[in-house]
CSV table of C-alpha atoms and ligand atoms in Angstrom, one decimal:
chain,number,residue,atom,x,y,z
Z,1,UNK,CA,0.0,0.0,0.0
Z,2,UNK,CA,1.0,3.6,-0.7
Z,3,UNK,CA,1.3,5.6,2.1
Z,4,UNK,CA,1.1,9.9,1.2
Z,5,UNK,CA,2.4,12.0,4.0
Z,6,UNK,CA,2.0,16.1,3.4
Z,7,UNK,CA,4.9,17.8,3.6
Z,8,UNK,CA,3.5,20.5,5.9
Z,9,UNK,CA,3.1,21.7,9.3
Z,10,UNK,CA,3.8,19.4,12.0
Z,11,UNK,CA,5.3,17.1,9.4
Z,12,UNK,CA,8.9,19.3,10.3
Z,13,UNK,CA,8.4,17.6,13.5
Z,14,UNK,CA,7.4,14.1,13.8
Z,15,UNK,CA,8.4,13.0,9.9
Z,16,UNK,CA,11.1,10.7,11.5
Z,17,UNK,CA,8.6,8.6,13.3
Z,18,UNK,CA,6.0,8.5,10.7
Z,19,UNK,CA,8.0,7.5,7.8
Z,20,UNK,CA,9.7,4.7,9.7
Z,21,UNK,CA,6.9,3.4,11.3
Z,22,UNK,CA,4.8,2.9,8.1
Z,23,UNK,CA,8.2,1.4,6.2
Z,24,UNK,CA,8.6,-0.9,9.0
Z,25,UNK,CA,5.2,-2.3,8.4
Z,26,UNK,CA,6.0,-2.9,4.7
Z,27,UNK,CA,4.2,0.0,3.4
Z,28,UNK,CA,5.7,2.6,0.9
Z,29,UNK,CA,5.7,5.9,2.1
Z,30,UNK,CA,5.4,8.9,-0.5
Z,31,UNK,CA,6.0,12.4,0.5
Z,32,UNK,CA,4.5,15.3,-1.4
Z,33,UNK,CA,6.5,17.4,-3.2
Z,34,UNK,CA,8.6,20.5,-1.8
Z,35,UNK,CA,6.3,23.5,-1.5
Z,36,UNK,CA,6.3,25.3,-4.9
Z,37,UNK,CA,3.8,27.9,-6.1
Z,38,UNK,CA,2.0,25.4,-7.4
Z,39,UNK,CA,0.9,23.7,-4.7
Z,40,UNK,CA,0.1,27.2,-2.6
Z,41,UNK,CA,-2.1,27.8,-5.6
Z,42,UNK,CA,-3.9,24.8,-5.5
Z,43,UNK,CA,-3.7,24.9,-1.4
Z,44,UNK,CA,-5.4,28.8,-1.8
Z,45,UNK,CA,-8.1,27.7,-4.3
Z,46,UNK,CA,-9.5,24.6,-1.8
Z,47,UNK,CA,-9.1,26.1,1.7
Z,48,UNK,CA,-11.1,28.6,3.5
Z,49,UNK,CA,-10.2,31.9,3.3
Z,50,UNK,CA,-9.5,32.3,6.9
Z,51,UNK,CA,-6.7,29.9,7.6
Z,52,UNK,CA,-3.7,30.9,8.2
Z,53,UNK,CA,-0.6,30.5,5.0
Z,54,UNK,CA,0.6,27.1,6.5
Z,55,UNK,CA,-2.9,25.4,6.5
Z,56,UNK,CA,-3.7,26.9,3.2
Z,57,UNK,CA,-0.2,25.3,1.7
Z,58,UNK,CA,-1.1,22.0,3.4
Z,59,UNK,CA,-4.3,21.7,1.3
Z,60,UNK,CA,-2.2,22.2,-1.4
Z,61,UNK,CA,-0.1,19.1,-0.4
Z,62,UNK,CA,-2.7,17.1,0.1
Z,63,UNK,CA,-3.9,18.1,-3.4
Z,64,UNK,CA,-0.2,16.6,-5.1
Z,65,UNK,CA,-0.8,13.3,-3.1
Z,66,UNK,CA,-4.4,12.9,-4.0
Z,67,UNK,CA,-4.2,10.7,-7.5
Z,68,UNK,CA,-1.0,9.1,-5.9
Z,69,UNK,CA,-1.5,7.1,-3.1
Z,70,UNK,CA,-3.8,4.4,-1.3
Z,71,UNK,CA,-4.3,6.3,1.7
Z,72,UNK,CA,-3.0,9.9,3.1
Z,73,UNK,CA,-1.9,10.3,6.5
Z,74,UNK,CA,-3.7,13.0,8.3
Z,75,UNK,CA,-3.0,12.4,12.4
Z,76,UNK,CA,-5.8,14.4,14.6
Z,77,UNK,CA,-2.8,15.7,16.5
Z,78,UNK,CA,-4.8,17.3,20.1
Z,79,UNK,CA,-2.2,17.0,22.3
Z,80,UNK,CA,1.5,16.1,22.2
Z,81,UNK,CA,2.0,16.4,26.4
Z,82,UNK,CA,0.4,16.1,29.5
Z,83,UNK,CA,-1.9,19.3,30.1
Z,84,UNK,CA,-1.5,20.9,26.8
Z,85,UNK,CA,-3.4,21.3,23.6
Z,86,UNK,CA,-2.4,21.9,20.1
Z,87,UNK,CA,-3.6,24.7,17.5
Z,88,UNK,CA,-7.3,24.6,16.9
Z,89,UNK,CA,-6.2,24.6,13.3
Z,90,UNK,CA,-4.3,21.7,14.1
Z,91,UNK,CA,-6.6,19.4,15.9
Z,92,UNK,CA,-9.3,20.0,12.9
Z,93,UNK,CA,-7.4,19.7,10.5
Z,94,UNK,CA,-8.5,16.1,9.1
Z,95,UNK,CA,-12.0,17.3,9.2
Z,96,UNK,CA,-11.2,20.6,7.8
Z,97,UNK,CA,-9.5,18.5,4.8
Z,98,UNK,CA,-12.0,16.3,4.3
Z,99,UNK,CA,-14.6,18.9,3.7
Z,100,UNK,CA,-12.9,20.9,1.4
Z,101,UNK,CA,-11.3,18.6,-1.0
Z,102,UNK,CA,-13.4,15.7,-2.6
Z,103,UNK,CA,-12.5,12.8,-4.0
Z,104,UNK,CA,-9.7,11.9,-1.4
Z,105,UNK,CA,-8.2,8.5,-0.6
Z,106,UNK,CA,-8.9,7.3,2.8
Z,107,UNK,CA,-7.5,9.7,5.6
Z,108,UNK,CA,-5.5,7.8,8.0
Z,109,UNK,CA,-6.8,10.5,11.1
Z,110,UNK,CA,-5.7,8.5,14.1
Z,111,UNK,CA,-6.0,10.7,17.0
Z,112,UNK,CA,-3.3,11.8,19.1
Z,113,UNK,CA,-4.0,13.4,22.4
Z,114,UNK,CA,-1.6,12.2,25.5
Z,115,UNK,CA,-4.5,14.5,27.6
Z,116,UNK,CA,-6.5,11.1,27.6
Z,117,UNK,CA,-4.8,8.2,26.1
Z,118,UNK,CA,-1.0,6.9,25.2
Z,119,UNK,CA,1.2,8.0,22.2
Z,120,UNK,CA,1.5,3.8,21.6
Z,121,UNK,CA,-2.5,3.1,21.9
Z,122,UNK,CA,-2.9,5.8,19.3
Z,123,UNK,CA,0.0,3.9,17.0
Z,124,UNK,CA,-0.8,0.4,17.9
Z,125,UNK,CA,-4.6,1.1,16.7
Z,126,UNK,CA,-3.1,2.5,13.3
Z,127,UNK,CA,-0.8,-0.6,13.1
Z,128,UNK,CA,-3.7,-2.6,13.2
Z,129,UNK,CA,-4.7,-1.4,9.9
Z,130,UNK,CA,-2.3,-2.7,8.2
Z,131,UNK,CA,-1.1,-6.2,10.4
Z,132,UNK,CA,-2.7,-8.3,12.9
Z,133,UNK,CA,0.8,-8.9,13.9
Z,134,UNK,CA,1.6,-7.4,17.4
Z,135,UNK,CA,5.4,-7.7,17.7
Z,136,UNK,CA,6.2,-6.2,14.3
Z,137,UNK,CA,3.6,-3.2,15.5
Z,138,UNK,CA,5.9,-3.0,18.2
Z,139,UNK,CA,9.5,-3.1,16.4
Z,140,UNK,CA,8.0,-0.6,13.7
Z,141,UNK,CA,6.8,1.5,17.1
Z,142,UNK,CA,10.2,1.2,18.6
Z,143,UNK,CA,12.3,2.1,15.3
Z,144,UNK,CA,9.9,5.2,14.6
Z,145,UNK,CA,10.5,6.1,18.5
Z,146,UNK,CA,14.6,6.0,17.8
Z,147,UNK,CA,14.1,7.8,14.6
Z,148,UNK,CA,12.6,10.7,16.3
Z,149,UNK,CA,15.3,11.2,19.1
Z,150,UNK,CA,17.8,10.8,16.0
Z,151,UNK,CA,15.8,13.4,14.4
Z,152,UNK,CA,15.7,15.7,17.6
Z,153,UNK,CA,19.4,15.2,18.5
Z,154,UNK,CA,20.3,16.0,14.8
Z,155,UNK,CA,18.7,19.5,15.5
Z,156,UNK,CA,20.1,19.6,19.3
Z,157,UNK,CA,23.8,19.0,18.2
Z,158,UNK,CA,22.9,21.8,15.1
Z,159,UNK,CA,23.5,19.7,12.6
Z,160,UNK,CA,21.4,19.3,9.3
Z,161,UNK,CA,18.3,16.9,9.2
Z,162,UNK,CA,18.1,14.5,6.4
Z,163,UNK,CA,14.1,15.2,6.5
Z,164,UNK,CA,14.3,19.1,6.2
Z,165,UNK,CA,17.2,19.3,3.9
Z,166,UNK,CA,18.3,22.5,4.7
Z,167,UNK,CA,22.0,24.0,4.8
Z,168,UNK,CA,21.6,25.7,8.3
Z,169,UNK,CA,24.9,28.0,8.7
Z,170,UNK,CA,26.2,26.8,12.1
Z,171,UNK,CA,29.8,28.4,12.0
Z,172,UNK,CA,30.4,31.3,13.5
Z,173,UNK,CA,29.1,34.5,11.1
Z,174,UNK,CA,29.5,38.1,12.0
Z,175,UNK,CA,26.5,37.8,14.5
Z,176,UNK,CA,24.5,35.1,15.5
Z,177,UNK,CA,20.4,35.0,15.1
Z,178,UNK,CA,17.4,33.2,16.8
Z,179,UNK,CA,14.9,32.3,14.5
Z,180,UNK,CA,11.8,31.9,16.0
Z,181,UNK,CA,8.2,30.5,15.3
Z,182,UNK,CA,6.7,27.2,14.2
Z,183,UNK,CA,9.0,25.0,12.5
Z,184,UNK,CA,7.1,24.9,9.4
Z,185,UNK,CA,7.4,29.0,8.9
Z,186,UNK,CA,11.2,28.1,9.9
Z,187,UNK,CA,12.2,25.4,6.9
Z,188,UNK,CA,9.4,25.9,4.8
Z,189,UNK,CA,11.0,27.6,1.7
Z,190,UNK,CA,7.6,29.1,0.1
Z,191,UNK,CA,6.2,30.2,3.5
Z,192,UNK,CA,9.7,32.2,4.7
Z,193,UNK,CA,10.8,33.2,0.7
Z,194,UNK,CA,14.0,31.4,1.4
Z,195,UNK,CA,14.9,33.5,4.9
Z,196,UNK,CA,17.6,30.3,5.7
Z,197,UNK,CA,19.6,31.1,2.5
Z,198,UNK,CA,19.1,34.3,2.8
Z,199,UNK,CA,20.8,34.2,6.2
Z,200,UNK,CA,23.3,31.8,4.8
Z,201,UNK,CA,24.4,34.0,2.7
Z,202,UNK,CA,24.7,36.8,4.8
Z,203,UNK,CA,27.1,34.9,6.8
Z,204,UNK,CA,24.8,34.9,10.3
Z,205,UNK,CA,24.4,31.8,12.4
Z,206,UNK,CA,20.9,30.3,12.8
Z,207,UNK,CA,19.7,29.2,16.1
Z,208,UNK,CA,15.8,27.7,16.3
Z,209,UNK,CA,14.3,27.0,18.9
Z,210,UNK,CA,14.7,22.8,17.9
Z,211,UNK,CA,18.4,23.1,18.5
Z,212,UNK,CA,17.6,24.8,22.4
Z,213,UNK,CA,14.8,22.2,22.9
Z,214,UNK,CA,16.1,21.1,26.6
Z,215,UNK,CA,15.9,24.4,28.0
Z,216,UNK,CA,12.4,24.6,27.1
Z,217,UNK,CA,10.9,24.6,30.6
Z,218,UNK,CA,14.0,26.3,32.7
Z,219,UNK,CA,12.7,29.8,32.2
Z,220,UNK,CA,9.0,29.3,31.8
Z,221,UNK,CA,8.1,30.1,35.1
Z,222,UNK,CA,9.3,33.5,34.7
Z,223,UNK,CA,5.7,33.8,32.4
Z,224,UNK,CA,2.9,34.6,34.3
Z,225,UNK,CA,0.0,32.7,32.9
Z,226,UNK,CA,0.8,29.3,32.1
Z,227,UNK,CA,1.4,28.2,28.7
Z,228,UNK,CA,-1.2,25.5,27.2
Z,229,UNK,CA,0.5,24.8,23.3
Z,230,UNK,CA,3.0,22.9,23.4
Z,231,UNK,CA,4.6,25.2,20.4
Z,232,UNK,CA,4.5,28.1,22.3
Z,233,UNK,CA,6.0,27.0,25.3
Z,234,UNK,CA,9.0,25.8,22.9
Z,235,UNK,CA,9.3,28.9,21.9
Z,236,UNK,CA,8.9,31.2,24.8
Z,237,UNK,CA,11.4,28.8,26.9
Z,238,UNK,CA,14.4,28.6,23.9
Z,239,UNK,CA,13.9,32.1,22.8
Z,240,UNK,CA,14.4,32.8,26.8
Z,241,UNK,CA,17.3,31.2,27.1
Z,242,UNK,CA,18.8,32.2,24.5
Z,243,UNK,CA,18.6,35.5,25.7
Z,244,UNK,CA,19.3,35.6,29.2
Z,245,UNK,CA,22.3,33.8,28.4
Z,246,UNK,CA,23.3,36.6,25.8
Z,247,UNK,CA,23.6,33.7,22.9
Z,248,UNK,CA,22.5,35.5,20.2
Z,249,UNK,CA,22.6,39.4,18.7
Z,250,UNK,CA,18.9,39.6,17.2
Z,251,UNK,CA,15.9,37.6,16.9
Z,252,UNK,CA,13.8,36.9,13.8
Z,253,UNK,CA,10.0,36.1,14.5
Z,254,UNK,CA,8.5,34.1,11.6
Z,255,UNK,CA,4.8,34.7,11.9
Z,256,UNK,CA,1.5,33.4,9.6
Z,257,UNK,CA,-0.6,36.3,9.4
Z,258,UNK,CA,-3.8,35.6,11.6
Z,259,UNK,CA,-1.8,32.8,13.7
Z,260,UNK,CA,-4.2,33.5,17.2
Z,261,UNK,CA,-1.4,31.8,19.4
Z,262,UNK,CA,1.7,33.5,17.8
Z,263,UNK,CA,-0.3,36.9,18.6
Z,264,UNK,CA,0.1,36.1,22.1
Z,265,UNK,CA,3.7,34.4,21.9
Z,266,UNK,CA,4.7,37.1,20.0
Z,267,UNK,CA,3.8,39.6,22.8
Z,268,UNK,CA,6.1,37.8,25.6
Z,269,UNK,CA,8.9,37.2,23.9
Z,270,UNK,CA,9.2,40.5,21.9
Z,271,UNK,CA,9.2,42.5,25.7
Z,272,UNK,CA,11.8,39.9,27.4
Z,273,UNK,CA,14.0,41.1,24.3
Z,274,UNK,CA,13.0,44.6,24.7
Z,275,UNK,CA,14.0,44.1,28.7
Z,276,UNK,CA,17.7,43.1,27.8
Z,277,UNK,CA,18.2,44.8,24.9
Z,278,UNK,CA,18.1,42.5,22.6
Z,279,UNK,CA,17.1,43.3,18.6
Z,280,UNK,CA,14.0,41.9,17.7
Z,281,UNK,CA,11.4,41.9,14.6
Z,282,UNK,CA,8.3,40.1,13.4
Z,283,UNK,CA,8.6,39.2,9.6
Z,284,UNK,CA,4.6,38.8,8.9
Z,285,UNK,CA,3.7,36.3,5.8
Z,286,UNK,CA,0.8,35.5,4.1
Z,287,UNK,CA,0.1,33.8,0.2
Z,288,UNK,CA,0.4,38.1,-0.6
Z,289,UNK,CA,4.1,38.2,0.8
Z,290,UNK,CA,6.3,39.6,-2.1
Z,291,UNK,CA,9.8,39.1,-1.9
Z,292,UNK,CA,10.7,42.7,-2.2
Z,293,UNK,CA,9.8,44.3,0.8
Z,294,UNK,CA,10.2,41.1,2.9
Z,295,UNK,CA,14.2,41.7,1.8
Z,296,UNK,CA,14.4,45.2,2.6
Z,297,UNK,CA,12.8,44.5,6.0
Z,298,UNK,CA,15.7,41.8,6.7
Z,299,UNK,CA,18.8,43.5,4.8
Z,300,UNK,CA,17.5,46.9,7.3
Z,301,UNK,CA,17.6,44.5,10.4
Z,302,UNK,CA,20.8,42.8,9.4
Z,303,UNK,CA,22.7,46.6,8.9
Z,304,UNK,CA,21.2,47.3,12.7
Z,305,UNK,CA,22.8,44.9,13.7
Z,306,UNK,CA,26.1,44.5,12.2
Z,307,UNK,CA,26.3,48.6,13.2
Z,308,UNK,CA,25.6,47.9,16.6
Z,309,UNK,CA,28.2,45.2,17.1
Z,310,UNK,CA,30.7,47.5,15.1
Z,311,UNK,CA,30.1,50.9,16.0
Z,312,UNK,CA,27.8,51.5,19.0
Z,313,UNK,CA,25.3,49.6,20.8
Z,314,UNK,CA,22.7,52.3,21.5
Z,315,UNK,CA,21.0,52.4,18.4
Z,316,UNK,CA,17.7,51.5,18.9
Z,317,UNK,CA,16.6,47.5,19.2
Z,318,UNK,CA,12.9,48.4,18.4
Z,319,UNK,CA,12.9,51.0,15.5
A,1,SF4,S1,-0.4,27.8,15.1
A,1,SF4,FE1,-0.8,29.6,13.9
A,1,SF4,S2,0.3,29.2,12.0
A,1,SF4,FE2,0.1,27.2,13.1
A,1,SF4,S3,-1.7,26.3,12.2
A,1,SF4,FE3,-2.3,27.4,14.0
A,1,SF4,S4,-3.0,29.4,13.3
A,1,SF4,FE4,-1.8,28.5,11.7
């Protein structure tokens, strides 16, 4: 049986585990292709026009799988830890699929939600789809578990990830960046227009949030109100760190126009950068984004910043 996974949103995340779970069971696994204009059009023309630029391009993904495969993976992801929910977005998003596009395969929607119920009952119920044979459920469980700390240690010792693909520049540049947001604004070429190579090239070093992921909860008690998505508790503990142990010299914020949670993530870790001083700007994006003034707003926060290591480091960190 074919297998299509999307190759967008929380596949940035859990594509180690997925893929070599379902290869483990004998299946093939077929990825969508990389994002292309394409595939945002398509995306734009089946999804409502509310959603947010990441849903919009999943659609789109869905779209180049559709005439592919035998089934398309679509996991009802609610909750990924104890006492925390994902996006709204998120958790709907098989249902949002299924009523937009017709004529789909059969969605694979197994719910995940570690609120109420195991990470391997969720897997071991999708195994069961596909063999009635319990120990190779389990090796294909236990490989796709190793995969994913791979995976995760591949981003915590900042080197590349065979699943993302991207050259991130980890040697030391003439100042060092956070990039923040959700990881598919971060490696998601047609959502960011490129901002990695665009860094590369301006010889800065990247730091996301994946490669601080162990410091996630150290600072978050400094936050008032407790943190319910598991994203934004990523970010708001990393970014923190980073910070308060004077890592980096400026900090990128991704955001999806209309994202409801980065509107509040945004907030608290835009003032703990303001506090100590640190450069920080929002780059906004939606299907309008035009390459032009999102490289003027970058090249203008680069220059701050290379003049501010250079020359003096009281020009202004928030215009
Ligand atoms: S978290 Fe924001 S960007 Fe991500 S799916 Fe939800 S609304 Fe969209």
């Amino acid at each position: 049986m074919k297998i299509g996974i999307p190759k967008g949103l929380l596949y940035y995340d859990y594509i180690a585990v997925w893929k070599d779970f379902f290869e483990e069971l004998g299946q093939e696994v077929i990825i969508s292709d990389d994002s292309n204009k394409k595939i945002l059009t398509d995306g734009v023309s089946k999804c409502i026009d509310d959603a947010c630029l990441p849903v919009k391009l999943y659609h789109g993904h869905v779209l180049n799988l559709k005439d592919k495969v035998d089934y398309i993976f679509i996991p009802k992801i609610i909750s990924v830890e104890k006492k925390t929910y994902q996006c709204p977005k998120i958790l709907g998003l098989p249902a949002m699929i299924k009523q937009s596009i017709e004529g789909l395969p059969e969605i694979l929607d197994t719910e995940i939600n570690l609120r109420n119920r195991s990470y391997k009952t969720s897997i071991f119920e999708l195994g069961l789809k596909f063999t009635k044979n319990i120990a190779k459920i389990k090796r294909a469980y236990n490989k796709g578990l190793q995969s994913l700390c791979d995976y995760e240690s591949s981003f915590k010792n900042r080197s590349i990830s065979h699943a993302i693909k991207k050259t991130i520049n980890n040697s030391k540049g003439i100042s060092t960046i956070m990039l923040a947001g959700h990881s598919y604004n971060l490696f998601d070429e047609v959502i960011n227009l490129n901002l990695i190579q665009k860094l590369n090239k301006s010889n800065v070093q990247i730091i996301t949030p994946q490669m601080l992921d162990k410091h996630t909860n150290d600072y978050l008690h400094q936050v008032k109100r407790k943190i319910f998505w598991s994203v934004g508790k990523q970010i708001v503990g990393t970014c923190f760190y980073a910070v308060e142990n004077k890592m980096i010299d400026g900090m990128i914020y991704i955001s999806s126009f209309g994202c409801g949670l980065d509107s509040i993530i945004i907030d608290i870790v835009s003032r703990k950068c303001e506090r100590n001083n640190v450069p920080f700007t929002v780059l906004v994006v939606d299907e309008h984004s035009g390459e032009a003034g999102f490289n003027t707003r970058l090249e203008a926060f680069l220059d701050m910043i290379h003049w501010r290591k250079k020359d003096e480091d009281n020009i202004s960190t928030h215009g």
